[in-house]
Coordinates of C-alpha atoms in Angstrom, one line a residue:
X7 CA 45.6 -18.3 36.9
X8 CA 48.0 -17.5 34.5
X9 CA 48.0 -14.0 32.4
X10 CA 46.4 -15.1 29.0
X11 CA 43.4 -17.0 31.2
X12 CA 42.8 -14.1 33.2
X13 CA 42.8 -11.8 30.0
X14 CA 40.5 -14.4 28.4
X15 CA 38.2 -14.2 31.6
X16 CA 38.3 -10.5 31.1
X17 CA 37.2 -10.6 27.5
X18 CA 34.5 -13.2 28.1
X19 CA 33.0 -10.8 31.1
X20 CA 32.9 -7.6 29.0
X21 CA 31.3 -9.4 26.4
X22 CA 28.7 -10.9 28.5
X23 CA 28.5 -6.9 30.0
X24 CA 28.1 -5.5 26.5
X25 CA 25.4 -8.3 25.5
X26 CA 23.3 -8.2 28.8
X27 CA 23.3 -4.2 28.2
X28 CA 22.3 -4.6 24.5
X29 CA 19.6 -7.0 25.3
X30 CA 18.0 -4.7 28.2
X31 CA 18.7 -1.5 25.9
X32 CA 16.3 -3.5 23.1
X33 CA 13.8 -4.6 25.8
X34 CA 13.7 -0.7 27.0
X35 CA 13.2 0.3 23.7
X36 CA 10.4 -1.9 22.7
X37 CA 8.6 -1.1 26.0
X38 CA 8.6 2.6 25.0
X39 CA 6.6 2.6 22.2
X40 CA 3.8 5.3 21.9
X41 CA 0.4 4.2 22.5
X42 CA -2.1 3.9 19.4
X43 CA -4.0 6.6 18.9
X44 CA -7.5 6.7 19.4
X45 CA -8.2 7.0 15.3
X46 CA -6.3 3.8 15.3
X47 CA -7.5 1.5 17.6
X48 CA -9.9 -1.7 17.1
X49 CA -8.8 -1.7 13.4
X50 CA -8.3 -4.8 12.0
X51 CA -6.6 -6.4 9.0
X52 CA -5.7 -3.0 6.9
X53 CA -6.0 -5.2 3.8
X54 CA -9.3 -6.6 4.4
X55 CA -12.6 -5.8 2.0
X56 CA -13.4 -2.0 3.6
X57 CA -10.7 -1.5 6.4
X58 CA -9.5 1.3 4.9
X59 CA -13.1 2.8 3.8
X60 CA -13.8 2.2 7.3
X61 CA -10.8 4.6 8.7
X62 CA -11.8 6.9 6.3
X63 CA -15.3 7.1 7.5
X64 CA -13.6 7.1 11.3
X65 CA -11.6 10.3 10.2
X66 CA -14.8 12.1 8.8
X67 CA -16.9 11.5 11.6
X68 CA -14.2 12.9 14.0
X69 CA -13.1 15.5 11.8
X70 CA -16.3 16.3 9.6
X71 CA -16.2 19.0 6.7
X72 CA -16.4 22.7 8.3
X73 CA -15.1 22.1 11.5
X74 CA -11.9 23.8 12.4
X75 CA -8.5 22.8 10.9
X76 CA -6.5 24.2 14.0
X77 CA -8.7 21.7 16.6
X78 CA -8.5 18.8 14.2
X79 CA -4.3 19.5 14.2
X80 CA -4.3 20.1 18.0
X81 CA -6.4 16.7 18.1
X82 CA -4.2 14.6 15.9
X83 CA -0.8 15.9 17.7
X84 CA -2.3 14.9 21.3
X85 CA -2.9 11.6 20.2
X86 CA 0.8 11.4 18.6
X87 CA 0.7 12.1 15.3
X88 CA 3.4 14.1 13.5
X89 CA 1.7 16.9 11.6
X90 CA 3.4 18.7 8.4
X91 CA 0.9 21.5 7.8
X92 CA 2.7 22.8 4.6
X93 CA 1.4 19.5 3.2
X94 CA -1.6 19.1 5.2
X95 CA -0.6 15.6 6.2
X96 CA -0.5 13.6 9.7
X97 CA 1.2 10.4 10.1
X98 CA 1.7 8.1 13.2
X99 CA 4.2 5.3 12.9
X100 CA 4.6 2.3 15.9
X101 CA 7.1 -0.7 15.9
X102 CA 6.5 -3.5 17.0
X103 CA 6.6 -3.9 20.8
X104 CA 6.4 -6.6 23.8
X105 CA 3.0 -7.1 24.0
X106 CA 2.1 -6.2 20.2
X107 CA 4.5 -8.0 17.5
X108 CA 2.7 -5.7 14.6
X109 CA 4.2 -2.7 13.3
X110 CA 1.0 0.0 13.0
X111 CA 0.5 3.5 11.6
X112 CA -1.8 5.6 9.8
X113 CA -2.1 8.6 8.1
X114 CA -4.5 11.8 7.2
X115 CA -4.6 13.9 4.4
X116 CA -6.6 17.0 4.4
X117 CA -7.6 20.4 2.6
X118 CA -8.9 23.6 4.3
X119 CA -10.8 26.7 3.0
X120 CA -9.9 30.2 3.4
X121 CA -11.2 30.4 6.5
X122 CA -9.4 27.6 8.1
X123 CA -11.7 25.0 8.0
X124 CA -11.5 21.6 6.9
X125 CA -13.0 20.8 3.3
X126 CA -11.9 17.4 3.0
X127 CA -10.2 14.6 4.8
X128 CA -9.0 11.1 3.9
X129 CA -6.4 8.7 5.1
X130 CA -5.1 5.0 5.6
X131 CA -3.8 2.7 7.7
X132 CA -1.6 -0.2 7.7
X133 CA -0.6 -3.1 10.1
X134 CA 2.2 -5.3 9.5
X135 CA 2.8 -8.6 11.6
X136 CA 5.8 -10.7 10.9

């Protein structure tokens, strides 16, 4: 083998290794998507008639007015929601993965009284499939 063909072979092998590493990294990233929160499981098309209302009813059933805000925050965190206590908001976003090609997410907003009890809770969710 000449020196130039050896360099071409080495460059090709390096490109192949970079491609395989990138592909493997992408597969690993997609497989490590967080599990869906209980609150978002089984929800259909987010654009369907009544879908958002059904999600809001689910929120109010799980966290009824008068229940402790701290318990709600803890439950949402355990399900993978990111909490912003200052704004009284929680959000969840999951990218598509190998089993589910849709991006999914949800949000909740609430108010609490002076005793730390939920006064009102609302929210919404989305499903975006390519």
